[in-house]
CSV table of C-alpha atoms and ligand atoms in Angstrom, one decimal:
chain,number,residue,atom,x,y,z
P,13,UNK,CA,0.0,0.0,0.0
P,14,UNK,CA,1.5,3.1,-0.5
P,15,UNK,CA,0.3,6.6,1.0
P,16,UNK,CA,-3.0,6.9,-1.2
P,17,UNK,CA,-3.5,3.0,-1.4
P,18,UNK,CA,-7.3,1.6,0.2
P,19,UNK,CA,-7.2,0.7,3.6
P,20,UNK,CA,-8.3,-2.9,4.8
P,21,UNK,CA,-8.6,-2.4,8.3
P,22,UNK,CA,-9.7,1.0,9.7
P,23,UNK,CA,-9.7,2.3,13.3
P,24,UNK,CA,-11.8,5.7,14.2
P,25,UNK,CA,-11.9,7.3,17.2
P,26,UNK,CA,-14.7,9.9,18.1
P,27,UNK,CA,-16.7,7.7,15.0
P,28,UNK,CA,-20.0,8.2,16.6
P,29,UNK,CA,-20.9,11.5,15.2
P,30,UNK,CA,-20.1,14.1,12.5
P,31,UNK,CA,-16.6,13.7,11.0
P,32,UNK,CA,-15.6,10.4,12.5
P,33,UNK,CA,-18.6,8.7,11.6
P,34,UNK,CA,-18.5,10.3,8.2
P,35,UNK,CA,-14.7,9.3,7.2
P,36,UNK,CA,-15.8,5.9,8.6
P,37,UNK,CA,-18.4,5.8,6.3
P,38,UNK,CA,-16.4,6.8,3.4
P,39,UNK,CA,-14.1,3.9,4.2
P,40,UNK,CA,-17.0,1.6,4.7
P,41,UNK,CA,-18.2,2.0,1.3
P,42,UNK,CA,-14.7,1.6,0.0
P,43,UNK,CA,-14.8,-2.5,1.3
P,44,UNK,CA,-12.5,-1.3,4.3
P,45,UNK,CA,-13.6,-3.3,8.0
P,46,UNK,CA,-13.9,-0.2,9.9
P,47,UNK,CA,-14.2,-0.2,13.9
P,48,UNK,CA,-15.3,2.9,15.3
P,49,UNK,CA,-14.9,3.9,18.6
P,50,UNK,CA,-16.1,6.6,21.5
P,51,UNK,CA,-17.7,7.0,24.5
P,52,UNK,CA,-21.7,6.6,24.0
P,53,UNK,CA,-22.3,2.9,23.2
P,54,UNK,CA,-25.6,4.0,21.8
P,55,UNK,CA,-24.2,6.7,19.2
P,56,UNK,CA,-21.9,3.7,17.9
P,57,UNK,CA,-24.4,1.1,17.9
P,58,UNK,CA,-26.5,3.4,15.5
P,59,UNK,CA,-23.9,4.2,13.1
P,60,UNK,CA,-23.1,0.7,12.8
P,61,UNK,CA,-26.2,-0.3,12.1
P,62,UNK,CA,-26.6,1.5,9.0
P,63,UNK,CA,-22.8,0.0,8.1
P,64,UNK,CA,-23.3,-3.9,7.5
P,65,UNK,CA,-20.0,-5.3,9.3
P,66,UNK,CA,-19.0,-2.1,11.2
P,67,UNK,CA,-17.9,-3.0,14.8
P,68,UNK,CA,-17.7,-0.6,17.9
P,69,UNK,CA,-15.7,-0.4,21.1
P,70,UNK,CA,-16.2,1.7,24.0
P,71,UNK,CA,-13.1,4.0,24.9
P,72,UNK,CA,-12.7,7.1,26.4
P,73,UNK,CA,-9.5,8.5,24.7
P,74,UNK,CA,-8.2,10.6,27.8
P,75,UNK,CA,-8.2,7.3,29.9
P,76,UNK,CA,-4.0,5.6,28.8
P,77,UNK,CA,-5.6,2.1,30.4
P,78,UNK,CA,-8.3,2.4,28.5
P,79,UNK,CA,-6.7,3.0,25.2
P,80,UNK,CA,-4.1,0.4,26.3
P,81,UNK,CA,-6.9,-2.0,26.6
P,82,UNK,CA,-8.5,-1.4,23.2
P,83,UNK,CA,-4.8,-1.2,21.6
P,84,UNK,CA,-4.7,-4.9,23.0
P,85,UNK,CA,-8.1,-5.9,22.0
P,86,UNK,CA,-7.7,-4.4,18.2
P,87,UNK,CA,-4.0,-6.4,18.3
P,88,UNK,CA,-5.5,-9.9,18.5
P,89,UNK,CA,-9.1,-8.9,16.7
P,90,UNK,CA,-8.1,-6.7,13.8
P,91,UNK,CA,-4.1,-7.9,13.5
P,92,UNK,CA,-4.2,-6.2,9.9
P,93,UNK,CA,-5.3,-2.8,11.1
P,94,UNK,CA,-3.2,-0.8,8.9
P,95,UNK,CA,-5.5,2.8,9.5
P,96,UNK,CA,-5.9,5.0,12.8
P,97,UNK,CA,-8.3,7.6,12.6
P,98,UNK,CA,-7.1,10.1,15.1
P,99,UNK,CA,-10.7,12.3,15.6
P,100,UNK,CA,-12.1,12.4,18.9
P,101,UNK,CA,-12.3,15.8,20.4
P,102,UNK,CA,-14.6,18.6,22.4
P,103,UNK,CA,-14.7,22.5,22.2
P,104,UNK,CA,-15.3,24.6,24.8
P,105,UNK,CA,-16.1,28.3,25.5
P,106,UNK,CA,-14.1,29.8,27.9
P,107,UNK,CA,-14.0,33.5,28.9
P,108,UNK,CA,-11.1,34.8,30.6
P,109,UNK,CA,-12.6,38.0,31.0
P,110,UNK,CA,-15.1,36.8,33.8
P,111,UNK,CA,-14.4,37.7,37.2
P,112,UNK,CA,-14.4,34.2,37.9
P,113,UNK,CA,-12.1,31.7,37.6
P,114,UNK,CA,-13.3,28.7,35.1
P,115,UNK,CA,-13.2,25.6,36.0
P,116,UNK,CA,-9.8,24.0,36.5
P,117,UNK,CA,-11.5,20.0,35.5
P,118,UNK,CA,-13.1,21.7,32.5
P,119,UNK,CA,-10.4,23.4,30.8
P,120,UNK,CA,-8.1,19.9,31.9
P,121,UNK,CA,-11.1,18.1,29.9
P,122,UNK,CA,-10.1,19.9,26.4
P,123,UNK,CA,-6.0,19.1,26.8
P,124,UNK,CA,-7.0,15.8,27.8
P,125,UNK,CA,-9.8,14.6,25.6
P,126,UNK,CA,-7.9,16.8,22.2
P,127,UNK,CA,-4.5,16.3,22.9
P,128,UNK,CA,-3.4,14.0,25.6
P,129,UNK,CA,-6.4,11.6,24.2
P,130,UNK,CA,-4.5,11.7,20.5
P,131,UNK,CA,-1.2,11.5,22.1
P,132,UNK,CA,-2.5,8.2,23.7
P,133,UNK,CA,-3.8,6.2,20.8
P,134,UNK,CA,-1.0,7.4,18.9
P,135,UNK,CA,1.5,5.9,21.2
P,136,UNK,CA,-0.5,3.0,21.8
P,137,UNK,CA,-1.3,1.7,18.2
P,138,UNK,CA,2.2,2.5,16.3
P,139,UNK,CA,3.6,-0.4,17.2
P,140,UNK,CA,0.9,-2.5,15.7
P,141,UNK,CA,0.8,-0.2,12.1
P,142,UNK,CA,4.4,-0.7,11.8
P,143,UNK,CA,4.0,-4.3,11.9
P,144,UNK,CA,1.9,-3.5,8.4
P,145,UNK,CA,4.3,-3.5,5.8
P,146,UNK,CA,2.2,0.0,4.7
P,147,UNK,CA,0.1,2.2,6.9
P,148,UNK,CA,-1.6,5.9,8.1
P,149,UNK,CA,-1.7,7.3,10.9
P,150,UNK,CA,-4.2,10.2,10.7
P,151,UNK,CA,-4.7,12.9,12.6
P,152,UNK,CA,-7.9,14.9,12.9
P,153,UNK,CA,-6.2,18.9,13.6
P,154,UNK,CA,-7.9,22.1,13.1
P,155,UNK,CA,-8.3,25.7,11.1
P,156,UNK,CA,-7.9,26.8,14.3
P,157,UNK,CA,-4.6,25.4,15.3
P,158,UNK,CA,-3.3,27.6,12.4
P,159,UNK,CA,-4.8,30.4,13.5
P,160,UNK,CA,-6.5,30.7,17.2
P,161,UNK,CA,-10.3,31.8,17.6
P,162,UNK,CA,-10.1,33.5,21.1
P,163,UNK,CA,-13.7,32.2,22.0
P,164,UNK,CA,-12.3,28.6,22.1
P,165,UNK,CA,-8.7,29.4,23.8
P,166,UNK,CA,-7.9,26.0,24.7
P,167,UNK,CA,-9.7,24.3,22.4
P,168,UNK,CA,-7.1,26.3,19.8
P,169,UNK,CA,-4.5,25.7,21.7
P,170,UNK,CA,-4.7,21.9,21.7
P,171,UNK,CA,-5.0,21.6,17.7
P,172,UNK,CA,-2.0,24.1,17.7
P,173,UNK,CA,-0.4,21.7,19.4
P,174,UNK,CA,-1.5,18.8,17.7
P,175,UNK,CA,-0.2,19.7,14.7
P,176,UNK,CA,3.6,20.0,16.4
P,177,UNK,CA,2.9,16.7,17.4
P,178,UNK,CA,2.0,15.6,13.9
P,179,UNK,CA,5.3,17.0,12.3
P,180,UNK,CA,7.8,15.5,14.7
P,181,UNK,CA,5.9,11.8,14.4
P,182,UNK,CA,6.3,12.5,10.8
P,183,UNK,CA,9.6,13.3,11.5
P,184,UNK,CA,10.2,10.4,13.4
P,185,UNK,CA,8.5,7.5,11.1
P,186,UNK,CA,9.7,8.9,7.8
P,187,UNK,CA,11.9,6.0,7.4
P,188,UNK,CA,8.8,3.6,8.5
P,189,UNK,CA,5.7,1.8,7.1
P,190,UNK,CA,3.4,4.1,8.6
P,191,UNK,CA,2.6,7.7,7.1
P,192,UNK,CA,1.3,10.3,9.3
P,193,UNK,CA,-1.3,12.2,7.9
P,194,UNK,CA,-3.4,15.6,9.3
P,195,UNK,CA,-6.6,16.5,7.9
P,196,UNK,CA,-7.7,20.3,8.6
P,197,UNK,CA,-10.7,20.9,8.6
P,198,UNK,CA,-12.6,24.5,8.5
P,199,UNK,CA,-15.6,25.0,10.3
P,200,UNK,CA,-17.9,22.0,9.4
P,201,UNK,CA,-21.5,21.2,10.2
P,202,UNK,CA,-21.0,19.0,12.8
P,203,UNK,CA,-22.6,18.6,16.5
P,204,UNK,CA,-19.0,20.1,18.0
P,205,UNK,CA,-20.1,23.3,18.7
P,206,UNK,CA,-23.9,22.0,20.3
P,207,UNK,CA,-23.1,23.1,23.6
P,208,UNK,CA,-22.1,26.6,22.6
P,209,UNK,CA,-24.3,29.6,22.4
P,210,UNK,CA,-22.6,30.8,19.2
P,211,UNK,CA,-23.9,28.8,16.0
P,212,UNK,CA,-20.8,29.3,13.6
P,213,UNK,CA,-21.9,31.3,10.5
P,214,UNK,CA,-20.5,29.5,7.1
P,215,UNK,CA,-20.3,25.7,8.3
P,216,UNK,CA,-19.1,23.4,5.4
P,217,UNK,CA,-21.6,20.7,4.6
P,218,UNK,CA,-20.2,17.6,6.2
P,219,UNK,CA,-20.7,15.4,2.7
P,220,UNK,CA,-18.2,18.3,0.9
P,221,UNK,CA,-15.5,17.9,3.6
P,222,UNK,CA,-15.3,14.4,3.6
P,223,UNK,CA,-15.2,14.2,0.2
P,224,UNK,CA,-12.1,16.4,-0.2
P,225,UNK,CA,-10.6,15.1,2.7
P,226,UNK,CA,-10.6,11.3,1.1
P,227,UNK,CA,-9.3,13.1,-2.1
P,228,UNK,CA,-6.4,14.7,-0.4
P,229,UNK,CA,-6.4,11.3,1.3
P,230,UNK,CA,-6.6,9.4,-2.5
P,231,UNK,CA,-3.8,11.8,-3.5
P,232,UNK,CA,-1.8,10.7,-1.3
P,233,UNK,CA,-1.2,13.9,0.8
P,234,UNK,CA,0.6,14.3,4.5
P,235,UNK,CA,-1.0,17.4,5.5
P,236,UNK,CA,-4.8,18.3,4.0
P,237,UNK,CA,-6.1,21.5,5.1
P,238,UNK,CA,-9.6,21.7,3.9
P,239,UNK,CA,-11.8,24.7,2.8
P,240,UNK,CA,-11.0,27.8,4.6
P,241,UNK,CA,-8.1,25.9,6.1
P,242,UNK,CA,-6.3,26.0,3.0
P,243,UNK,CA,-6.4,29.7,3.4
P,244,UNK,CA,-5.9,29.9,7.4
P,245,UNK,CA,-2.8,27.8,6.5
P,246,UNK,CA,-1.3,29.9,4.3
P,247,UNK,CA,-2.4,33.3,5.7
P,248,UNK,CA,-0.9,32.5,9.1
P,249,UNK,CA,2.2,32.5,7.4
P,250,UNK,CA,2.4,35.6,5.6
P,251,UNK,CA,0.1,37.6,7.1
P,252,UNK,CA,-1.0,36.2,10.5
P,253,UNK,CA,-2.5,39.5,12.1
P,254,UNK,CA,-4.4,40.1,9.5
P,255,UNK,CA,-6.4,36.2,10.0
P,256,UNK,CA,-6.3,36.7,13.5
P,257,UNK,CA,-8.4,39.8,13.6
P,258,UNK,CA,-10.8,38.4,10.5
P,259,UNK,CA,-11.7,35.1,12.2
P,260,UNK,CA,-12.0,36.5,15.8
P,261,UNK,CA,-14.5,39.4,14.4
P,262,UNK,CA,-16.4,36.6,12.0
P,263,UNK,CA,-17.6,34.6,15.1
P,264,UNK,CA,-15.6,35.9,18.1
H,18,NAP,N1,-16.8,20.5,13.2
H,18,NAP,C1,-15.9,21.4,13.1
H,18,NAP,O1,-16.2,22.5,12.7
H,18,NAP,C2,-14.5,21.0,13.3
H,18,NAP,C3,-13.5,21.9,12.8
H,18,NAP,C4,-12.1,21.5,13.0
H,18,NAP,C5,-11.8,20.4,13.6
H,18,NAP,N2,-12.8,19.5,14.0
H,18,NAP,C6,-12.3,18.3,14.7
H,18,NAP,O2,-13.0,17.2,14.2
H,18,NAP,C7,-13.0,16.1,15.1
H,18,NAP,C8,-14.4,15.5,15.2
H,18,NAP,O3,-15.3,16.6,15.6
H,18,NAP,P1,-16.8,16.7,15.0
H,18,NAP,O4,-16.9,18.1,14.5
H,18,NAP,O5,-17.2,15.6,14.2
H,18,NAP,O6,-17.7,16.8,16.4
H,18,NAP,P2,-18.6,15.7,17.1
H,18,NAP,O7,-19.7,15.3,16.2
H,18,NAP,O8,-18.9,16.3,18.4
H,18,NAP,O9,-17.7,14.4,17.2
H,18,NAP,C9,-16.7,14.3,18.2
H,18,NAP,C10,-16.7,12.8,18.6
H,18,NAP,O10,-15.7,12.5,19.6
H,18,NAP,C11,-16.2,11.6,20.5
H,18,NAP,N3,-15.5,11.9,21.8
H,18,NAP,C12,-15.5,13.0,22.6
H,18,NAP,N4,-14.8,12.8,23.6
H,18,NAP,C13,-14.3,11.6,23.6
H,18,NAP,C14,-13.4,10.8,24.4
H,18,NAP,N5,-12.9,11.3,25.5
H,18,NAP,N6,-13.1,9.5,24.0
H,18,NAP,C15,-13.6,9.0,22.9
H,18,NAP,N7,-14.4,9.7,22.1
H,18,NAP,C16,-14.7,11.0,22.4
H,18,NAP,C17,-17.7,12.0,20.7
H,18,NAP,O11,-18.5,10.9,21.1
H,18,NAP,P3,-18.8,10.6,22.6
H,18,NAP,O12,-19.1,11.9,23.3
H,18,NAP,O13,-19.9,9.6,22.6
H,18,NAP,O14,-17.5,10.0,23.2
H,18,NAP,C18,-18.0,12.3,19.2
H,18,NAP,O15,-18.5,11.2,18.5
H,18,NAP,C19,-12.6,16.8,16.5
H,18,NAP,O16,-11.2,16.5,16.7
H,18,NAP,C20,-12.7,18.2,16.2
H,18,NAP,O17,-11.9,19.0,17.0
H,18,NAP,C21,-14.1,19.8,13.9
């Protein structure tokens, strides 16, 4: 298999809803055995159902024995798993203007479900894709971790960080089996932002990102930025005050 080669054996985390459920789909309909995984047995059971031969396991990402566990179980059930799906994550509001403190277990939540949770099954499941002779390791990032919406500040911070992590696995496995892939998505409609006041103006479809996120996928691509993340990506390069100030007045 090379980079942009069909999976046979696909893992996705947060596969319950929105853009985990959707990529799993994709796969799915591709003849790839998907397993999708998350927290709400119920939200997995009814995704699967509409997938004939999609299985489900119960994790919560942020828990290392947890993700040990399923690393294990995956190991002697799925030996060929040759894709990780990287997705789970929350978003949370958080004002730091308040006179208030927030609350220290909620804003530990975000670094531990976004990045500590990704951290995890990374570190848990490379050493069974580099027993594939060809595999992906894909990482779920963010617009945001380009450029930060100060609404979500740790939510932004964790994708920023995320996609350090990305570069130095990728730095670290170039000379393996396993590629390690980010996907970027813009804002998409999705059920992330539920628990927020703010609905987010200019949502992509979730249908249009998952299509050009298996393209970039198809073409064989390390880093995807999708939609408006193609331009955050860029933009924070060259000109990143001039993002920062657009995409906190758009929604902020
Ligand atoms: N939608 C957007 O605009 C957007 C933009 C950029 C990036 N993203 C990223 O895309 C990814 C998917 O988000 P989404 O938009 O599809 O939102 P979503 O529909 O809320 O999906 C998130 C999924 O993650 C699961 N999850 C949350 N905490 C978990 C945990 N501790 N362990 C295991 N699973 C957990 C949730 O299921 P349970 O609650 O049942 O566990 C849910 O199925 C996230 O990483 C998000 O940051 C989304």
């Amino acid at each position: 298999m090379s980079k942009s080669t069909p999976a046979s054996t696909v893992l996705v985390t947060g596969g319950g809803s929105g853009i985990g459920a959707g990529l799993a789909a994709a796969f799915h309909a591709r003849g790839a055995k998907v397993i999708i995984a998350g927290r709400t047995r119920e939200r997995l059971v009814a995704v699967a159902a509409k997938h004939r031969g999609m299985e489900i396991e119960v994790v919560d990402v942020a828990d290392p024995d947890e993700v040990g566990a399923l690393a294990a179980r995956i190991s002697t059930g799925f030996p060929t798993l040759d894709t990780v799906i990287n997705n789970a994550g929350i978003q949370t509001q958080f004002d730091f203007t308040r006179a208030e403190a927030a609350d220290p277990s909620l804003l530990g939540r975000e670094v531990d479900v976004n990045l500590k949770g990704l951290i995890f099954v990374a570190n848990a499941f490379l050493p069974l894709l580099k027993r594939q002779s060809n595999a992906r390791l894909i990482h779920i990032g963010s617009g945001l971790g380009y450029v930060p919406l100060a609404s979500v500040p740790v939510y932004s911070a964790t994708k920023a960080a995320v996609h350090s992590f990305t570069i130095s696995l990728r730095r670290q496995l170039a000379d393996s089996s396993v590629h390690i892939v980010e996907i970027i998505p813009p804002v998409v409609e999705t059920d992330l932002h539920r628990s927020q006041s703010l609905k987010p103006p200019r949502a992509m479809k979730l249908d249009a990102f998952i299509a050009a996120a298996m393209a970039g996928l198809d073409a064989g691509r390390t880093e995807i930025p999708v939609g408006l993340a193609k331009v955050l990506r860029i933009t924070s390069r060259i000109a990143p005050g001039l993002f920062l100030n657009i995409v906190n007045k758009r929604r902020g």
